[in-house]
Short mmCIF file of C-alpha atoms in Angstrom, two decimals:
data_model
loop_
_atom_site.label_atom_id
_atom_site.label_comp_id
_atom_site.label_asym_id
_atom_site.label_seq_id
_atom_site.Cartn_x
_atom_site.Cartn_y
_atom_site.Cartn_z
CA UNK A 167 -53.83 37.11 -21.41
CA UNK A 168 -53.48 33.74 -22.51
CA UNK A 169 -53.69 33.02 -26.38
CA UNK A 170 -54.19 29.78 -28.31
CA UNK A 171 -54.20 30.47 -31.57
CA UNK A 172 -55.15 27.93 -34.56
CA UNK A 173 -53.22 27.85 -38.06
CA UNK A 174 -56.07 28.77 -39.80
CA UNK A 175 -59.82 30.38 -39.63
CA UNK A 176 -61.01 28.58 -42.93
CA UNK A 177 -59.86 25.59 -44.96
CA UNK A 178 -61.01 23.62 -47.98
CA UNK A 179 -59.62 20.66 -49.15
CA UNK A 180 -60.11 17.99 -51.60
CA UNK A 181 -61.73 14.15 -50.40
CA UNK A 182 -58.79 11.85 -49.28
CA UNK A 183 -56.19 14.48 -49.19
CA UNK A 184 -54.37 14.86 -45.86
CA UNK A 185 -54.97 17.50 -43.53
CA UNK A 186 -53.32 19.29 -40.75
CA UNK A 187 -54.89 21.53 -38.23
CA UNK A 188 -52.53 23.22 -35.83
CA UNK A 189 -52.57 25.33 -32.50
CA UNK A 190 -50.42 26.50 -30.18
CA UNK A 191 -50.64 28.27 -27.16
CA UNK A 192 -48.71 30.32 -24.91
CA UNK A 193 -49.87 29.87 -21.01
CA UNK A 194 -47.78 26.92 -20.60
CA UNK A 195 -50.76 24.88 -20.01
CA UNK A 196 -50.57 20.84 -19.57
CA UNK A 197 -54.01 20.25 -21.29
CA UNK A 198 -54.82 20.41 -24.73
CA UNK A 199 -58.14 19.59 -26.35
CA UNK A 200 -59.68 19.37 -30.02
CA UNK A 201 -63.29 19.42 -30.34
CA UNK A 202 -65.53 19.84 -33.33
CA UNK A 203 -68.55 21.90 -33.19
CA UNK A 204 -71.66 20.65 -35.73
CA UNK A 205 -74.93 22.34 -35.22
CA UNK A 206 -77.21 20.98 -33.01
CA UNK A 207 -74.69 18.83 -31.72
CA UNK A 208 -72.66 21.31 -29.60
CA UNK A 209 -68.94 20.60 -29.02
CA UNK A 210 -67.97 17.12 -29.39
CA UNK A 211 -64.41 15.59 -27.94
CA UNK A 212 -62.12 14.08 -30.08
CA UNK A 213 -58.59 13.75 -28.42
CA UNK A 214 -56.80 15.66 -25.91
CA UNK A 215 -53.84 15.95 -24.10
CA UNK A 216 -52.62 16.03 -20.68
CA UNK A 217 -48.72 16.39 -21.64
CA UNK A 218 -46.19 16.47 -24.28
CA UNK A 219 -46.88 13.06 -26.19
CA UNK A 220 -49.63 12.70 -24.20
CA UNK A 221 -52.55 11.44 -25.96
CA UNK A 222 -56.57 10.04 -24.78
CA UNK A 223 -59.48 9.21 -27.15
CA UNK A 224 -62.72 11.41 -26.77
CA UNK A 225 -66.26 10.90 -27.72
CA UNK A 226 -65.31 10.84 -31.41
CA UNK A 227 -61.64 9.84 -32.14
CA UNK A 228 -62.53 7.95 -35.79
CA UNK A 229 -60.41 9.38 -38.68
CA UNK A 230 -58.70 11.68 -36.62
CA UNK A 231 -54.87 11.34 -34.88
CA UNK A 232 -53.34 13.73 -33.33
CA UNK A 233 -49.49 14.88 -32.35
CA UNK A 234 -48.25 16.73 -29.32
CA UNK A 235 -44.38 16.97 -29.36
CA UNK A 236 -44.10 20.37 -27.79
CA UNK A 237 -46.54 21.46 -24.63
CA UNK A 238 -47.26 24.75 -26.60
CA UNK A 239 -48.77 23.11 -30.05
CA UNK A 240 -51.09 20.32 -30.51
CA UNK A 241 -51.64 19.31 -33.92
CA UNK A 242 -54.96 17.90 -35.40
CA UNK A 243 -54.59 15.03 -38.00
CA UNK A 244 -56.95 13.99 -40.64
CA UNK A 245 -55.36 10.89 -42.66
CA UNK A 246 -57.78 11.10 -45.85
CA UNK A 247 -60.07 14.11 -45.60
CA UNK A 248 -63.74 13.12 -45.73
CA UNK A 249 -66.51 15.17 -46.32
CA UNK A 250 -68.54 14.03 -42.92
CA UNK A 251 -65.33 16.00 -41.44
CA UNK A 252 -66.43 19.30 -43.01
CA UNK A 253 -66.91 21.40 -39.71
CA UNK A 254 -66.11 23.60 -37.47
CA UNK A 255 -62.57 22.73 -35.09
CA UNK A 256 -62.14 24.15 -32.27
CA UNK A 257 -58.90 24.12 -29.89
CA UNK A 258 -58.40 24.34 -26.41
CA UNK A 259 -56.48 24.67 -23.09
CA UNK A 260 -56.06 24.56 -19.74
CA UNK A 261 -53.41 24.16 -16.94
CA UNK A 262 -53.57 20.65 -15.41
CA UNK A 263 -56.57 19.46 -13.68
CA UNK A 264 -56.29 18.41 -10.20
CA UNK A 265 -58.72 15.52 -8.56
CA UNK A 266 -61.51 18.11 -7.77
CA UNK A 267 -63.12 20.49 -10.16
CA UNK A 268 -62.23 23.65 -9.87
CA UNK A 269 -62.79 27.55 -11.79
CA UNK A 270 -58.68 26.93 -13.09
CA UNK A 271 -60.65 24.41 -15.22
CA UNK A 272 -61.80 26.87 -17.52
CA UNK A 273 -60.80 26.39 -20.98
CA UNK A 274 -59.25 29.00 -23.58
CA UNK A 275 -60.19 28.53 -26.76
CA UNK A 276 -58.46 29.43 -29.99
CA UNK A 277 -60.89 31.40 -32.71
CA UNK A 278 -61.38 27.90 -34.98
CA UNK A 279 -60.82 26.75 -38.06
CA UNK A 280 -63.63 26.29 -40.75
CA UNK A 281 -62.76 22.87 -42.86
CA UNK A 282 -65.17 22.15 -45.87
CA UNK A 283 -63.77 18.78 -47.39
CA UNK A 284 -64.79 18.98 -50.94
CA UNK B 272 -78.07 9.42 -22.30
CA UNK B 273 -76.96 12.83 -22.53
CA UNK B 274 -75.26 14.38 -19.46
CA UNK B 275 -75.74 17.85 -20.22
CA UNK B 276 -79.20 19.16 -21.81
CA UNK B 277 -80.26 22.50 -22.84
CA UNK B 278 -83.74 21.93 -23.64
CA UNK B 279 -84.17 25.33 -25.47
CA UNK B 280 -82.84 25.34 -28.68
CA UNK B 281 -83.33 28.96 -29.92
CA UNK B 282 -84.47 31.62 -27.50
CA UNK B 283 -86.37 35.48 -28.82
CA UNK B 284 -86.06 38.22 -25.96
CA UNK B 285 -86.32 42.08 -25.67
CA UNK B 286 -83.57 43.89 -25.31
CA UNK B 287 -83.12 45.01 -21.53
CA UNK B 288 -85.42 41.92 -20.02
CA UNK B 289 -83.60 39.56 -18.04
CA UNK B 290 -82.84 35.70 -19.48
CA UNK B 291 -83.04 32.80 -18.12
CA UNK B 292 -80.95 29.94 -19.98
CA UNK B 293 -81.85 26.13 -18.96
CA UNK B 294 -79.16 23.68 -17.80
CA UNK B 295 -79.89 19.96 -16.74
CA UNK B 296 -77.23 17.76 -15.95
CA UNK B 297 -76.52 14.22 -15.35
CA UNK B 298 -73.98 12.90 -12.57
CA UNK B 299 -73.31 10.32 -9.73
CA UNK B 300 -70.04 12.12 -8.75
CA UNK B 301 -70.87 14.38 -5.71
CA UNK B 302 -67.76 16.59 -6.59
CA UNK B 303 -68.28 18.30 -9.96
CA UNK B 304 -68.13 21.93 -11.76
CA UNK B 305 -70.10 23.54 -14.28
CA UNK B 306 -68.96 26.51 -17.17
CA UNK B 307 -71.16 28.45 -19.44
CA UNK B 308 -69.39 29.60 -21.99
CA UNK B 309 -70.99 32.05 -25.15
CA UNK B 310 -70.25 32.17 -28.97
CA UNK B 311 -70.39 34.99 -30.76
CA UNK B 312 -71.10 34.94 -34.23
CA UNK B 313 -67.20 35.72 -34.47
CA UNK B 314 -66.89 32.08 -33.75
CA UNK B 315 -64.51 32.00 -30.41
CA UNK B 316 -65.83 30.38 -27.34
CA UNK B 317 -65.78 32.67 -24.22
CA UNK B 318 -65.57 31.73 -20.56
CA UNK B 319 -68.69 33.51 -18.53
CA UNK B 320 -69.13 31.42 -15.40
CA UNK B 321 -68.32 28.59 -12.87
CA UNK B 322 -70.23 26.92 -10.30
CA UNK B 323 -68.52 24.05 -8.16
CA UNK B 324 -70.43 21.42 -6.74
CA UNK B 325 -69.78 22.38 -3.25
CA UNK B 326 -70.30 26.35 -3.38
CA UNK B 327 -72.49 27.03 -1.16
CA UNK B 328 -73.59 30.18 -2.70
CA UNK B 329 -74.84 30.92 -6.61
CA UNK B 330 -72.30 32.43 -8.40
CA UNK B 331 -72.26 35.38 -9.88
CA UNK B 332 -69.97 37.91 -12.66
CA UNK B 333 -71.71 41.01 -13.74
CA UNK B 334 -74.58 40.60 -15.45
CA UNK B 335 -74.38 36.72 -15.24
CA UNK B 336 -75.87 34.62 -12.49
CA UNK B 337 -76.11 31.01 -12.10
CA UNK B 338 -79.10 29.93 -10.65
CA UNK B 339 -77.69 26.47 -8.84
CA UNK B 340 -80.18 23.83 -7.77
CA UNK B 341 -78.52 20.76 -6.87
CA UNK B 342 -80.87 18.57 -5.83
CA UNK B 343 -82.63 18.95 -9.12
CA UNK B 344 -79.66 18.83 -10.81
CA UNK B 345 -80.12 22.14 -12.82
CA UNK B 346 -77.60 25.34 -13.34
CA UNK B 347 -79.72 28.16 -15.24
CA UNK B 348 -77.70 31.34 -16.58
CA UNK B 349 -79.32 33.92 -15.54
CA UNK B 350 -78.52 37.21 -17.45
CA UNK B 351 -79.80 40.48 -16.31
CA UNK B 352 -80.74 43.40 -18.44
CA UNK B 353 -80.05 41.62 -21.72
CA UNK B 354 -77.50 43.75 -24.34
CA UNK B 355 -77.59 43.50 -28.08
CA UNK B 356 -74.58 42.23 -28.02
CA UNK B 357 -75.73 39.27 -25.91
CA UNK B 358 -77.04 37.76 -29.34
CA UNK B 359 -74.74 34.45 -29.38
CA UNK B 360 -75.16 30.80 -28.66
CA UNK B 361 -74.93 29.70 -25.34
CA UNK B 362 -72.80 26.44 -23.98
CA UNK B 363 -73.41 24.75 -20.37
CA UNK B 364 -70.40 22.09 -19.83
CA UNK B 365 -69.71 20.09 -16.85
CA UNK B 366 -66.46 18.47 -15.59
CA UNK B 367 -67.05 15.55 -13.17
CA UNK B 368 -64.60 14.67 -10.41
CA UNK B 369 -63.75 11.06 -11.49
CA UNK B 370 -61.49 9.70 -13.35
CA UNK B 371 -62.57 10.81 -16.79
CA UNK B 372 -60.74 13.86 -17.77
CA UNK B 373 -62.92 15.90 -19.86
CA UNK B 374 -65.28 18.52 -20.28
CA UNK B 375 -68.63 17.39 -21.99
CA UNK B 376 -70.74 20.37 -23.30
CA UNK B 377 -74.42 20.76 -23.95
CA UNK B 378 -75.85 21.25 -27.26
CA UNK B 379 -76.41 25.13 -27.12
CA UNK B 380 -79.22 28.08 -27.32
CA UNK B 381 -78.84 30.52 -29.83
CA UNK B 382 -80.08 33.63 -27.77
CA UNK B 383 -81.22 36.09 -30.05
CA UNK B 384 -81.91 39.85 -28.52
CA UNK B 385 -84.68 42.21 -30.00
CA UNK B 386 -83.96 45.48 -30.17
#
């Protein structure tokens, strides 16, 4: 069964303090994603990564970085918490995508973290 | 514009009636796929079904269909005899087959089931 796991389910933390969310996962898969999830706005893209120190903008990359340095764990940056970033995080991966769509594009999710920036 | 819309926010149905959940997407690629996925209140996002652009046939797992109409661009999940524990939202994504690597997701339904 593959497993991506995140660091943690729920987080607070204090305006302009810096934050780290982290998962790993254990399929060996090429692509990682990070997406928040804000309601009625579904899942929204904001990096991911096709390799170790691999790294492509998504729909959303402002006040966020991110770090691969391992193809297991791909770490989630916030440089000074705000509280528009209180949300919900969600990870993800998959093995690499070839040219055409296909059902190995699924993605595994970890369970999320919970940030409230105070 | 958006390239994935679920047009029903929040959706009330009997327990054991089949569901239909809307899915319109947007594309100029001729080779794409489409995922549902459903969250539980528990939080973590769960894999139901794919349909590739070029399947000829609707696919099914289970209880979940996907009710593929190409030429008017729609992918309903269809989900027969409708469980309690079907209560979650509901996400329709699409990968297309250019060069943009991503999976873009609908906004959701939050299927609730009546006992």
């Amino acid at each position: 069964d593959v497993k991506v796991t995140q660091s943690s389910r729920y987080l607070v933390k204090r305006t302009g303090e810096k934050v780290f969310l982290e998962c790993v996962q254990d399929m060996d898969h090429e692509n990682m994603f990070w997406y928040r999830q804000d309601p009625g706005l579904g899942l929204r893209l904001i990096y991911f990564s096709y390799d170790v120190k691999m790294k492509e903008k998504g729909d959303i990359p402002e006040g966020y970085s991110v770090s691969r340095e391992k193809k297991e764990r791909f770490s989630l940056i916030l440089e000074s918490a705000s509280t528009n970033q209180t949300s919900m995080y969600l990870c993800a991966s998959t093995p690499a995508w070839g040219r055409a769509p296909s059902s190995t594009d699924t993605q595994y999710f970890g369970p999320g973290t919970r940030l409230t920036v105070l | 514009a958006q390239k994935i819309t679920q047009t029903q926010p929040g959706m009330f149905v009997q327990e054991k009636e089949a569901v239909t959940l809307d899915c319109t997407y947007d594309t100029s690629d001729q080779s794409y796929g489409l995922f549902w996925y459903k969250q539980p209140s528990s939080g973590e996002m769960i894999f139901l079904i794919y349909q590739g652009s070029y399947d000829e046939q609707n696919a099914t797992e289970g209880r979940y269909s996907l009710n593929f109409q190409k030429a008017r661009k729609s992918a309903n999940l269809v989900i027969s005899a409708s469980q309690l524990g079907d209560s979650a939202m509901y996400f329709c994504a699409m990968r297309e087959g250019g060069r943009d690597d991503k999976i873009i997701f609908g906004k959701g339904t939050r299927l609730h089931i009546l006992p």
